Amino acid sequence: MKDTPLANCERDFLLKAIEEKKRLDGRQTYDYRKIKITFGTDYGCCFVDLGQTRVMAQVSCELVAPKESRPNEGIMFFNLELSPMASPAFEQGRQSELSVKLNRQLERCLRNSKCIDTESLCVVSGEKGWQIRVDVHTLNNDGNLMDAASVAAISALCHFRHPDVGIQGEEITVYSPEERDPIPLSIYHMPISVSFAFFQQGTYLLVDPCEREERVMDGLLMIAMNKHREICSIQSSGGIMLLKEQVMRCSKIASVKVSEITELINRALLNDKTARKAGGRCGFAESMPQERITALKMGQRSVEMTDVSETASSIVQTAEAPLQTVPSPLVPVPGVGQVGEGLCNAWGLEEEEEENEDGESSGGDSVAGVTKMEDEQHKDDKSRKVDVVEILDSDEEEEEVVILYPETTKKAKLMRRGQENDSEDGFEEEVSENEDDMEHIQTKKKQIEKSSDDDNDHAKISVTLMSKNGNSSWFLSPPENQGRPLAENGFRMTPPIKYATSWTDDN
Amino acid sequence: MMEVSPSTVSFREFGCEQTLLSRPDGSASFVQGDTSVMAGVYGPAEVKVSKEIYDRATLEVLVHPKVGLPGVRERSQEQCVRETCEASLLLSLHPRSSLTLILQVLHDDGSLLSCCLNAACMALMDAGLSMSCLFCGVTCAISTDGEIITDPTAAQEKESRALMTFAIDSKERRVMMSSTKGSFSVHELQQCITVSQKASEKIFQFYRDSVRRRYSKNL
């Protein structure tokens, strides 16, 4: 799904407002939106609301073998996911440019600044160490995801506690939180990212741009800094040229903002700690606002269950009993078992077709099948007193093969077919067959002429057409019908064939 | 014959907040005890040509786990939720368009699938999509001594012999979807369905109350 485009008038309006030192939400140039930090029920879960932007971070840990290059250190892994919930423009499972940029910035801000003591995460040198994984989920994108993500990630890391481990000789024991109190990570400092948006080629500057402002900005400067005013990473994107003074001014603003935010995080952590100590409920469920009309909470409710058992048994009793009989399996061929209905085909037609197909594919049989049909049709045609021979049109010679009636030829063909099909070579054989048959026809013609001389009155001739796509056969009608296939036979005739009448002339 | 004692058949406290995210067309978070799920709905919107269905809207459900990337477990949850939503939404009103429902697990303390279903329904309501009926999810666990526990916590789920989640519709209290784990008898299944149907009344009453509160003039 595409993001809603920003109208030109909207863009102009925003830029004009910025020129007049006004912001849409009434903030001043250096103001942050309201930041709210909430901790979840389990350790290492943190929600950050930055105005309407909402981000969740969850830290988890796992015992893994450390990297070979750093056997005495644990592993830090960061994953920032742009969930499609945050914005319609974010797609599931696709690494967008923005996602790569934010992931990289988060890594530089938190891993490369060495704010976490990774050596304390080592359990057994070169064998076992903790892998700390930080998942940052974006829930709602209203601009400045990076700042929200960095606050969420560092707060979650401060909040997180990993299980205690004990080493006795070769054995490593991981203690559950009930057995031994889990251990917090040792964090040296808290880098926090602060974003600056630039407009009109760096003329105007805004802190913490919202989504609309991000869309019209020319460039973005992200400074990650800790409260000791040490810059941990700095990144400029968007291709604007910044002056030295501008960067210096930004870093000054950042130092103020960072100390404010660090103070807020510390307060939130302390608040959560006291709440946990007091044994009170904490977490997302507790942080749900009560005063909003869009929110409602309901206390524990019990459900009356007086006649559940009775209803259930009545349903079971009234239900139709399932069929108990299981048909015995049928074994049509060794290695195949069948159970259930539909073993015999009710569609006689289909079965016949199958048989025909089988017959055709198995070579020799097909000829038998065809000849059988021919015989049947002969019976039909007897009434017509056919005394006809047929001849092919010279133009179509490649297409058809004619087999003429006399017993000898049929048998010969049968034999020939049988031999050819033994070789099991489809196409080429068929071609040669056709050619052979052409010669065959030539000889048969003479035979016919002879035979028609022999019994003038009742010469019946069957014609088998060998087209490339299969067998089809039909009969020529008596001379008065002049070479039209009989409609009743319903056999398909491939390409329109002109029937030579020359044979009658010859006769 | 096993007995259903009233102490086990109860819900943890539950709560819901709607319209809490600014970007999605509809959003809701649903909390059952400590289990909480956030849902966001986008749509009806344009659809990818490959996913377009000519006579109805394409519904896509995404479940994001708290840790790591979506796996097989999430896929199966997605399917359960999608099939339930497809059954209740009037998708034919929006042909050739897309509906996207994203569920983000915020905390899992048992009955996650039912919480997902409830959050999904609240988010769809918030988005103002037309539905033939509402639906809710109820999870029942059968403990090793044959007791039925509704809305179990993660610890109760772990100790249970069987776990069933049903989606119940609001019109006739029919079962729209069921997802079960573990072994149980036919009688136990029927009992759980009856329990879920009764329990669903409470959730539908909660839906009603929250909508009433939302459109009321004072708190």
XYZ file of C-alpha atoms in Angstrom:
726
model
C 0.000 0.000 0.000
C 1.277 3.435 -0.862
C 1.554 6.322 1.509
C -0.878 9.164 1.004
C 0.926 11.755 -1.101
C 1.452 15.236 0.235
C -0.378 17.881 -1.736
C 1.640 20.765 -3.174
C -0.404 23.343 -1.300
C 0.220 21.433 1.920
C 3.933 21.414 1.190
C 3.970 25.133 0.470
C 1.970 25.834 3.594
C 4.361 23.827 5.779
C 7.433 25.531 4.328
C 5.882 28.959 4.696
C 4.992 28.233 8.308
C 8.565 27.123 8.989
C 9.853 30.332 7.427
C 7.660 32.228 9.858
C 9.090 30.179 12.749
C 5.828 28.403 13.341
C 5.171 24.713 13.674
C 1.941 22.874 13.047
C 1.644 21.511 16.591
C 2.530 24.824 18.215
C 6.019 23.840 19.306
C 9.036 26.118 19.280
C 12.011 25.365 17.061
C 13.969 23.458 19.696
C 11.076 21.734 21.437
C 10.670 18.011 21.682
C 7.233 16.481 21.679
C 5.994 14.885 24.871
C 7.995 11.770 25.701
C 6.408 8.976 27.665
C 8.368 5.927 28.765
C 6.512 2.841 29.953
C 7.972 -0.485 30.976
C 6.342 -3.808 30.267
C 5.563 -6.667 32.585
C 8.769 -8.565 31.906
C 12.304 -7.268 32.121
C 13.695 -5.520 29.102
C 10.414 -4.374 27.593
C 9.938 -0.690 26.995
C 7.363 1.449 25.209
C 8.216 4.941 24.140
C 5.689 7.502 22.990
C 7.148 10.540 21.287
C 4.059 12.558 20.556
C 2.075 10.220 18.317
C 5.118 8.190 17.342
C 5.101 4.937 19.254
C 7.870 2.384 19.505
C 8.344 -0.785 21.519
C 11.681 -2.368 22.371
C 12.188 -5.839 23.761
C 15.536 -7.203 24.904
C 16.109 -10.941 25.046
C 19.155 -13.073 25.696
C 20.506 -16.436 24.673
C 23.631 -18.439 25.525
C 25.716 -18.877 22.374
C 29.315 -19.503 21.393
C 31.128 -16.148 21.151
C 32.695 -14.891 17.937
C 36.088 -16.393 17.215
C 37.646 -12.973 16.788
C 36.395 -11.896 20.232
C 36.281 -14.979 22.475
C 36.012 -12.964 25.689
C 32.971 -10.930 24.694
C 29.264 -11.438 24.452
C 27.349 -10.477 21.307
C 25.011 -7.541 20.816
C 22.379 -7.778 18.124
C 20.026 -5.005 17.085
C 16.977 -5.367 14.922
C 14.712 -2.453 14.135
C 11.612 -3.528 12.324
C 9.426 -1.180 10.337
C 6.132 -2.907 10.952
C 3.324 -2.164 8.451
C 1.278 -1.150 11.471
C 3.379 2.007 11.796
C 2.704 3.281 8.317
C 0.973 1.918 5.219
C 4.148 2.568 3.259
C 6.115 0.009 5.275
C 5.947 -3.418 3.752
C 6.255 -6.710 5.499
C 9.544 -8.552 5.007
C 11.158 -6.005 2.736
C 14.345 -4.205 3.668
C 13.684 -0.661 2.610
C 16.289 2.035 2.408
C 14.871 3.678 5.515
C 14.997 0.422 7.456
C 18.662 -0.124 6.581
C 19.485 3.455 7.514
C 17.752 3.274 10.878
C 19.220 -0.140 11.716
C 22.692 1.055 10.931
C 22.277 4.225 12.932
C 20.955 2.271 15.920
C 23.925 -0.078 15.758
C 26.382 2.791 15.577
C 24.621 4.568 18.389
C 24.515 1.627 20.810
C 27.047 -1.003 19.771
C 29.904 0.962 18.287
C 29.787 3.497 21.107
C 30.728 0.665 23.506
C 28.120 1.782 25.970
C 27.529 -1.804 27.111
C 30.232 -3.858 28.746
C 30.267 -6.882 26.433
C 33.084 -8.553 28.360
C 30.818 -9.010 31.350
C 28.524 -11.059 29.067
C 31.172 -13.739 28.638
C 30.427 -16.930 30.569
C 33.228 -19.284 29.497
C 35.928 -17.767 27.340
C 35.694 -18.950 23.756
C 32.831 -21.315 24.569
C 29.776 -19.591 25.965
C 28.606 -16.046 26.162
C 25.341 -14.149 26.244
C 23.901 -12.885 23.030
C 21.783 -9.852 23.795
C 19.161 -9.232 21.166
C 17.281 -5.958 20.984
C 14.083 -5.980 18.906
C 12.617 -2.572 18.218
C 9.081 -2.604 16.816
C 7.609 0.526 15.343
C 3.933 0.777 16.191
C 3.042 4.196 14.842
C 5.122 6.459 12.663
C 4.560 10.137 13.223
C 8.093 11.189 12.434
C 11.446 10.925 14.153
C 11.456 7.155 14.545
C 15.192 7.189 15.209
C 15.037 9.210 18.419
C 12.134 7.157 19.743
C 13.930 3.920 18.829
C 17.182 4.964 20.499
C 15.399 6.000 23.706
C 13.378 2.765 23.716
C 16.434 0.598 23.059
C 18.653 2.124 25.734
C 15.814 2.181 28.289
C 15.048 -1.465 27.566
C 18.736 -2.357 27.910
C 18.884 -0.545 31.270
C 15.736 -2.332 32.385
C 16.822 -5.765 31.200
C 18.120 -8.485 33.488
C 19.634 -11.723 32.281
C 19.578 -14.947 34.307
C 22.456 -15.705 36.617
C 24.799 -18.536 35.672
C 26.936 -20.711 37.870
C 29.995 -22.609 36.676
C 31.135 -25.757 38.423
C 34.020 -27.307 36.542
C 32.691 -28.026 33.067
C 29.063 -27.596 33.982
C 27.165 -24.376 33.381
C 23.948 -23.886 35.338
C 21.448 -21.232 34.365
C 19.404 -20.237 37.386
C 15.741 -19.343 37.061
C 14.664 -15.939 38.445
C 13.148 -17.736 41.466
C 16.463 -19.361 42.385
C 18.754 -16.392 41.947
C 18.021 -12.793 41.139
C 18.734 -11.996 37.500
C 21.617 -9.650 36.741
C 21.299 -6.277 35.020
C 23.655 -5.355 32.180
C 26.551 -3.083 33.016
C 26.044 0.103 31.045
C 28.766 2.720 30.943
C 26.793 5.543 29.423
C 23.523 6.126 27.618
C 23.835 7.425 24.072
C 20.675 9.099 22.844
C 20.023 10.193 19.319
C 18.730 13.677 18.580
C 17.465 14.552 15.095
C 17.595 17.924 13.393
C 15.669 18.639 10.238
C 16.935 21.279 7.788
C 14.802 23.270 5.372
C 15.595 25.613 2.511
C 19.159 24.320 2.076
C 19.998 24.569 5.751
C 18.511 28.007 6.397
C 15.949 26.745 8.872
C 16.416 24.121 11.523
C 13.889 22.143 13.564
C 14.413 19.690 16.401
C 12.350 16.464 16.470
C 10.567 16.740 13.106
C 7.087 15.238 12.905
C 5.991 13.163 9.939
C 4.746 16.121 7.877
C 7.930 18.057 8.492
C 10.030 15.032 7.567
C 8.304 14.944 4.219
C 9.230 18.491 3.272
C 12.706 18.618 4.811
C 15.839 18.908 2.715
C 18.263 17.192 5.043
C 18.526 15.427 8.364
C 21.309 15.465 10.923
C 21.305 12.802 13.633
C 23.643 13.250 16.577
C 23.951 10.484 19.169
C 25.357 11.848 22.396
C 25.564 10.861 26.049
C 25.039 13.075 29.060
C 28.792 13.617 29.379
C 28.528 15.554 26.119
C 30.475 12.928 24.205
C 29.338 12.490 20.632
C 28.884 8.772 19.907
C 27.843 9.031 16.276
C 26.866 11.736 13.883
C 25.180 11.300 10.565
C 23.980 13.719 7.987
C 21.671 12.609 5.199
C 19.735 14.252 2.439
C 22.757 15.836 0.785
C 22.772 19.299 2.340
C 25.935 21.279 2.901
C 26.238 22.262 6.540
C 28.566 24.860 7.901
C 30.841 24.133 10.847
C 28.906 26.592 12.972
C 25.644 24.836 12.240
C 27.018 21.485 13.359
C 28.455 23.050 16.492
C 25.141 24.667 17.296
C 23.321 21.375 16.756
C 25.689 19.563 19.086
C 25.055 22.178 21.761
C 21.306 21.761 21.406
C 21.745 17.986 21.446
C 23.675 18.079 24.716
C 20.792 19.911 26.393
C 18.184 17.548 24.986
C 20.219 14.460 25.882
C 20.604 15.481 29.512
C 16.848 16.075 29.712
C 16.004 12.724 28.193
C 18.571 10.855 30.298
C 17.015 12.371 33.384
C 13.603 11.198 32.218
C 14.835 7.647 31.573
C 16.454 7.466 34.997
C 13.289 8.658 36.647
C 11.203 6.142 34.752
C 13.587 3.334 35.704
C 13.500 4.347 39.352
C 9.740 4.578 39.268
C 9.467 1.090 37.810
C 11.922 -0.281 40.336
C 9.986 1.050 43.310
C 6.735 -0.220 41.816
C 8.218 -3.689 41.417
C 9.669 -3.650 44.892
C 6.327 -2.677 46.336
C 4.925 -5.751 44.615
C 2.349 -3.700 42.796
C 1.218 -4.532 39.317
C 3.197 -3.024 36.526
C 3.392 -3.273 32.790
C 1.416 -2.282 29.779
C -1.914 -3.345 31.243
C -1.435 -0.921 34.120
C -0.349 1.944 31.928
C -3.577 1.893 30.000
C -5.287 5.244 30.349
C -8.451 5.198 32.397
C -9.769 8.631 31.699
C -10.226 8.255 27.941
C -13.584 7.420 26.525
C -11.952 5.134 23.982
C -10.602 2.943 26.768
C -12.502 0.636 29.065
C -11.399 -1.789 31.667
C -13.338 -4.504 33.365
C -12.433 -6.331 36.537
C -12.200 -10.075 36.946
C -15.453 -11.718 36.011
C -16.675 -15.179 36.718
C -18.897 -16.987 34.287
C -21.895 -18.874 35.575
C -21.627 -22.499 34.608
C -24.527 -24.347 36.073
C -25.687 -26.585 33.285
C -22.570 -26.972 31.209
C -22.156 -30.657 31.859
C -25.800 -31.369 31.061
C -25.775 -29.375 27.838
C -22.599 -31.056 26.693
C -23.891 -34.553 27.365
C -27.218 -33.785 25.692
C -25.393 -32.588 22.590
C -23.227 -35.668 22.572
C -26.260 -37.905 23.007
C -28.399 -36.252 20.364
C -25.550 -36.148 17.910
C -25.646 -38.699 15.148
C -23.351 -41.580 15.834
C -20.543 -41.783 13.358
C -20.379 -44.775 11.056
C -18.548 -47.571 12.742
C -18.032 -49.804 9.729
C -14.771 -49.443 7.978
C -14.684 -50.882 4.491
C -12.005 -53.471 4.044
C -9.199 -52.258 1.896
C -9.060 -53.367 -1.681
C -5.871 -54.296 -3.402
C -6.290 -53.754 -7.149
C -2.642 -54.237 -7.963
C 0.169 -55.310 -5.689
C 1.464 -52.268 -3.864
C -1.767 -50.281 -4.081
C -4.480 -50.258 -1.436
C -7.851 -48.566 -1.717
C -10.510 -47.845 0.873
C -13.854 -46.179 0.437
C -16.370 -45.649 -2.263
C -15.744 -44.800 -5.830
C -13.751 -47.884 -6.619
C -15.886 -48.742 -9.601
C -16.567 -46.008 -12.017
C -20.207 -45.195 -12.525
C -19.421 -43.316 -15.683
C -19.341 -46.065 -18.216
C -18.360 -43.674 -20.942
C -15.263 -42.516 -19.200
C -14.171 -46.053 -18.629
C -14.595 -46.865 -22.273
C -12.548 -43.890 -23.206
C -9.895 -44.971 -20.857
C -9.898 -48.361 -22.407
C -9.605 -46.864 -25.826
C -6.733 -44.750 -24.729
C -5.101 -47.720 -23.173
C -5.611 -49.649 -26.348
C -4.109 -46.933 -28.451
C -1.143 -46.494 -26.289
C -0.422 -50.173 -26.247
C 0.110 -50.281 -29.953
C -1.006 -53.529 -31.443
C -4.312 -53.535 -29.622
C -5.368 -50.297 -31.175
C -5.399 -51.788 -34.576
C -7.572 -54.538 -33.290
C -9.868 -51.926 -31.820
C -10.034 -49.992 -35.010
C -10.641 -53.014 -37.105
C -13.388 -54.073 -34.742
C -15.086 -50.773 -35.242
C -14.627 -51.099 -38.894
C -16.351 -54.452 -38.798
C -19.297 -52.980 -36.962
C -19.591 -50.217 -39.413
C -19.410 -52.668 -42.231
C -22.513 -54.282 -40.871
C -24.240 -50.924 -40.844
C -23.139 -50.224 -44.310
C -24.119 -53.536 -45.733
C -27.609 -52.275 -46.403
C -26.140 -49.615 -48.551
C -24.585 -52.112 -50.844
C -21.390 -50.326 -51.163
C -19.265 -51.282 -54.029
C -16.689 -48.707 -53.774
C -13.037 -48.218 -53.636
C -11.465 -44.965 -52.713
C -8.522 -43.048 -53.783
C -6.619 -40.277 -52.226
C -6.272 -36.874 -53.497
C -2.772 -36.469 -54.732
C -2.249 -33.186 -52.904
C -2.987 -34.613 -49.502
C -0.921 -37.687 -49.778
C 1.264 -36.961 -46.777
C -1.718 -36.676 -44.511
C -3.647 -39.828 -45.090
C -3.148 -43.443 -45.453
C -5.663 -45.621 -47.058
C -6.106 -49.209 -46.264
C -8.351 -51.089 -48.391
C -10.677 -53.755 -47.437
C -9.480 -57.117 -48.645
C -8.674 -59.520 -45.844
C -5.099 -59.903 -46.839
C -4.304 -56.244 -46.476
C -5.888 -56.003 -43.073
C -3.842 -58.858 -41.830
C -0.739 -57.474 -43.370
C -1.339 -54.170 -41.722
C -1.917 -55.822 -38.416
C 1.361 -57.543 -38.654
C 3.185 -54.494 -39.823
C 1.776 -52.439 -37.015
C 2.715 -54.979 -34.450
C 6.280 -54.994 -35.630
C 6.556 -51.258 -35.717
C 5.147 -50.749 -32.284
C 7.578 -53.214 -30.826
C 10.306 -50.742 -31.483
C 8.458 -48.265 -29.242
C 9.690 -45.265 -31.052
C 6.793 -42.888 -31.441
C 7.041 -40.128 -33.878
C 9.643 -41.076 -36.386
C 8.260 -44.518 -36.709
C 4.890 -43.113 -37.438
C 6.220 -40.976 -40.212
C 7.908 -43.887 -41.810
C 4.760 -45.850 -41.343
C 2.875 -43.248 -43.285
C 5.368 -43.364 -46.036
C 5.274 -47.099 -46.092
C 1.567 -46.956 -46.211
C 1.684 -44.664 -49.161
C 3.499 -47.272 -51.106
C 1.121 -49.751 -49.702
C -1.758 -47.800 -51.056
C -0.310 -47.754 -54.468
C -0.164 -51.494 -54.487
C -3.562 -51.819 -52.935
C -5.120 -49.655 -55.571
C -4.269 -52.193 -58.113
C -5.594 -54.933 -55.909
C -8.837 -53.062 -55.571
C -9.116 -52.588 -59.213
C -8.624 -56.276 -59.505
C -11.034 -57.152 -56.758
C -13.635 -54.792 -58.020
C -13.328 -56.580 -61.268
C -13.770 -59.846 -59.398
C -16.949 -58.970 -57.566
C -18.336 -55.890 -59.122
C -21.507 -55.837 -57.113
C -20.516 -55.830 -53.461
C -17.082 -54.488 -53.030
C -16.791 -52.930 -49.640
C -13.826 -50.846 -48.943
C -12.785 -49.449 -45.687
C -10.552 -46.490 -45.491
C -8.338 -45.815 -42.598
C -7.042 -42.391 -42.285
C -3.733 -42.073 -40.574
C -3.465 -38.514 -39.533
C -0.629 -37.351 -37.401
C -2.681 -37.039 -34.277
C -4.205 -40.437 -34.172
C -6.302 -42.974 -35.902
C -9.573 -42.253 -37.463
C -11.402 -44.270 -39.960
C -14.375 -43.899 -42.125
C -15.924 -45.285 -45.202
C -16.539 -43.984 -48.496
C -20.027 -43.922 -49.626
C -21.070 -45.498 -52.855
C -20.263 -43.655 -56.074
C -23.535 -41.763 -56.049
C -22.442 -40.077 -52.790
C -19.114 -39.313 -54.294
C -16.572 -39.639 -51.527
C -18.302 -37.927 -48.627
C -17.755 -39.446 -45.226
C -20.890 -40.788 -43.684
C -22.255 -38.406 -41.192
C -23.687 -41.136 -38.986
C -20.300 -42.569 -38.359
C -19.324 -39.384 -36.694
C -15.704 -39.724 -37.407
C -13.644 -36.667 -37.583
C -12.026 -35.921 -40.836
C -8.779 -34.046 -40.740
C -8.035 -31.468 -43.150
C -10.676 -31.079 -45.808
C -10.053 -33.788 -48.269
C -10.903 -33.744 -51.852
C -11.798 -37.119 -53.036
C -10.415 -37.959 -56.297
C -12.975 -39.319 -58.583
C -10.449 -40.326 -61.112
C -10.660 -43.960 -60.085
C -14.173 -44.187 -61.443
C -12.917 -42.767 -64.607
C -10.135 -45.277 -64.557
C -12.635 -47.989 -64.005
C -18.747 -37.076 35.223
C -16.443 -34.181 35.839
C -17.631 -31.026 37.433
C -17.094 -27.477 36.375
C -16.412 -25.518 39.492
C -17.186 -21.809 39.289
C -13.788 -20.793 40.612
C -11.931 -21.960 37.502
C -14.395 -20.596 35.016
C -13.618 -16.919 35.138
C -11.905 -14.261 33.143
C -8.925 -12.306 34.243
C -9.610 -8.621 34.189
C -9.666 -7.319 30.676
C -9.451 -3.961 29.074
C -9.393 -2.354 25.683
C -8.382 0.906 24.164
C -9.440 1.957 20.694
C -8.089 4.595 18.313
C -4.756 4.746 20.125
C -2.613 4.941 16.989
C -2.833 7.882 14.617
C -1.723 6.255 11.352
C -3.924 3.176 10.959
C -7.575 3.492 9.935
C -8.551 1.518 12.988
C -6.555 0.421 15.981
C -7.110 -1.223 19.307
C -5.180 -2.815 22.092
C -6.739 -5.607 24.066
C -5.519 -6.716 27.458
C -6.484 -9.947 29.183
C -4.690 -10.083 32.506
C -1.107 -9.525 31.462
C -1.561 -10.773 27.921
C -1.829 -7.822 25.615
C -2.071 -7.431 21.871
C -2.163 -4.320 19.742
C -4.006 -4.351 16.439
C -4.009 -1.939 13.531
C -6.218 -2.025 10.443
C -5.589 -0.371 7.092
C -8.212 -0.369 4.414
C -10.120 -0.600 2.233
C -7.193 0.535 0.120
C -5.603 -0.242 -3.195
C -4.490 -3.824 -3.688
C -1.561 -5.390 -5.449
C -2.608 -6.792 -8.801
C -1.338 -10.230 -7.842
C -3.529 -10.296 -4.733
C -6.600 -8.725 -6.285
C -9.879 -10.629 -6.019
C -12.465 -9.391 -8.476
C -15.556 -9.737 -6.291
C -14.334 -9.059 -2.765
C -11.639 -7.449 -0.683
C -8.383 -9.231 0.012
C -7.772 -9.587 3.727
C -4.226 -9.858 4.919
C -3.433 -10.622 8.550
C 0.056 -10.201 9.974
C 1.098 -11.315 13.439
C 4.318 -9.881 14.790
C 5.916 -11.712 17.693
C 7.591 -9.794 20.457
C 11.005 -11.302 19.873
C 12.489 -12.261 16.542
C 10.849 -12.680 13.185
C 7.461 -14.254 12.420
C 7.684 -18.035 12.154
C 5.397 -21.020 11.697
C 3.533 -20.358 14.970
C 2.693 -16.844 13.840
C 1.632 -18.078 10.415
C -0.863 -20.467 11.950
C -2.211 -17.747 14.214
C -2.508 -15.460 11.207
C -4.529 -18.088 9.411
C -6.864 -18.641 12.372
C -7.526 -14.925 12.716
C -7.857 -14.378 8.966
C -10.413 -17.124 8.525
C -12.475 -15.805 11.404
C -12.362 -12.245 10.077
C -13.203 -13.365 6.568
C -16.269 -15.125 7.894
C -17.586 -12.075 9.707
C -16.493 -9.200 7.457
C -18.671 -8.274 4.509
C -15.774 -8.384 2.087
C -17.943 -8.287 -1.012
C -18.759 -4.647 -0.222
C -15.224 -3.696 -1.227
C -14.291 -5.586 -4.352
C -10.740 -5.219 -5.713
C -9.379 -3.653 -2.559
C -7.211 -4.680 0.305
C -7.664 -4.853 4.050
C -4.601 -5.278 6.208
C -4.793 -6.278 9.836
C -1.562 -6.174 11.812
C -1.365 -7.711 15.248
C 1.572 -6.929 17.479
C 2.032 -9.123 20.533
C 2.920 -6.868 23.458
C 3.004 -9.503 26.140
C 2.158 -13.195 26.147
C 0.809 -14.584 29.379
C -1.482 -17.273 28.016
C -4.644 -17.189 25.843
C -2.722 -15.304 23.195
C -4.848 -16.408 20.246
C -8.105 -15.393 21.913
C -6.574 -12.053 22.812
C -5.511 -11.616 19.170
C -9.071 -12.342 18.044
C -10.556 -9.859 20.502
C -8.069 -7.157 19.548
C -8.763 -7.842 15.859
C -12.510 -7.460 16.361
C -12.120 -4.225 18.293
C -9.776 -2.818 15.637
C -12.145 -3.788 12.814
C -14.972 -2.107 14.712
C -12.829 0.981 15.166
C -12.040 1.052 11.459
C -15.771 1.103 10.796
C -15.782 -1.915 8.521
C -19.090 -3.614 7.839
C -19.413 -6.980 9.486
C -22.208 -9.520 9.493
C -21.520 -10.242 13.150
C -18.941 -9.570 15.821
C -16.691 -12.294 17.079
C -14.676 -12.999 20.169
C -12.077 -15.525 21.168
C -12.242 -17.746 24.224
C -9.472 -20.077 25.304
C -10.232 -23.095 27.474
C -7.650 -25.314 29.082
C -8.362 -28.763 30.479
C -6.080 -29.391 33.408
C -4.634 -32.823 34.161
C -7.417 -33.534 36.644
C -10.077 -32.741 34.075
C -10.993 -29.247 35.205
C -11.912 -26.672 32.604
C -10.109 -23.346 32.985
C -11.174 -20.390 30.841
C -8.710 -17.680 29.926
C -5.689 -19.575 31.300
C -2.405 -17.899 32.145
C 0.840 -19.122 30.629
C 1.551 -21.256 33.700
C -1.906 -22.828 33.540
C -1.485 -23.460 29.826
C 1.764 -25.260 30.476
C 0.235 -27.578 33.036
C -2.894 -28.283 31.030
C -3.630 -31.515 29.196
C -5.488 -29.870 26.350
C -5.907 -26.344 25.093
C -8.729 -25.112 22.891
C -9.457 -21.731 21.420
C -12.814 -20.960 19.863
C -14.030 -17.959 17.960
C -17.692 -17.374 18.785
C -20.017 -15.181 16.748
C -22.247 -12.636 18.412
C -25.489 -13.488 16.619
C -26.084 -17.125 17.368
C -23.080 -17.929 19.525
C -21.831 -20.326 16.932
C -18.282 -21.577 16.669
C -16.524 -19.775 13.812
C -13.055 -21.151 14.328
C -11.480 -23.690 16.588
C -7.886 -24.414 17.298
C -7.014 -27.242 19.638
C -3.937 -28.759 21.131
C -3.622 -31.948 23.165
C -6.067 -34.829 23.556
C -9.610 -34.735 24.899
C -12.854 -36.637 24.599
C -15.879 -35.624 22.542
C -17.731 -34.861 25.738
C -14.959 -32.571 26.927
C -14.965 -30.789 23.587
C -18.702 -30.190 23.798
C -18.318 -28.996 27.357
C -15.613 -26.556 26.368
C -17.740 -25.251 23.508
C -20.662 -24.693 25.869
C -18.386 -22.968 28.378
C -16.950 -20.764 25.637
C -20.400 -19.865 24.378
C -21.443 -18.821 27.860
C -18.191 -16.979 28.451
C -18.508 -15.133 25.155
C -21.561 -13.343 26.554
C -19.274 -11.517 28.977
C -16.951 -10.405 26.210
C -19.795 -9.242 23.988
C -21.196 -7.342 26.935
C -17.783 -5.740 27.315
C -17.750 -4.815 23.615
C -21.158 -3.252 24.059
C -20.080 -1.331 27.154
C -16.952 0.007 25.525
C -18.834 1.147 22.424
C -21.482 2.745 24.597
C -18.783 4.522 26.571
C -17.130 5.660 23.407
C -20.232 7.290 22.036
C -21.427 8.632 25.344
C -21.116 12.314 26.061
C -19.577 11.973 29.497
C -17.339 9.456 31.208
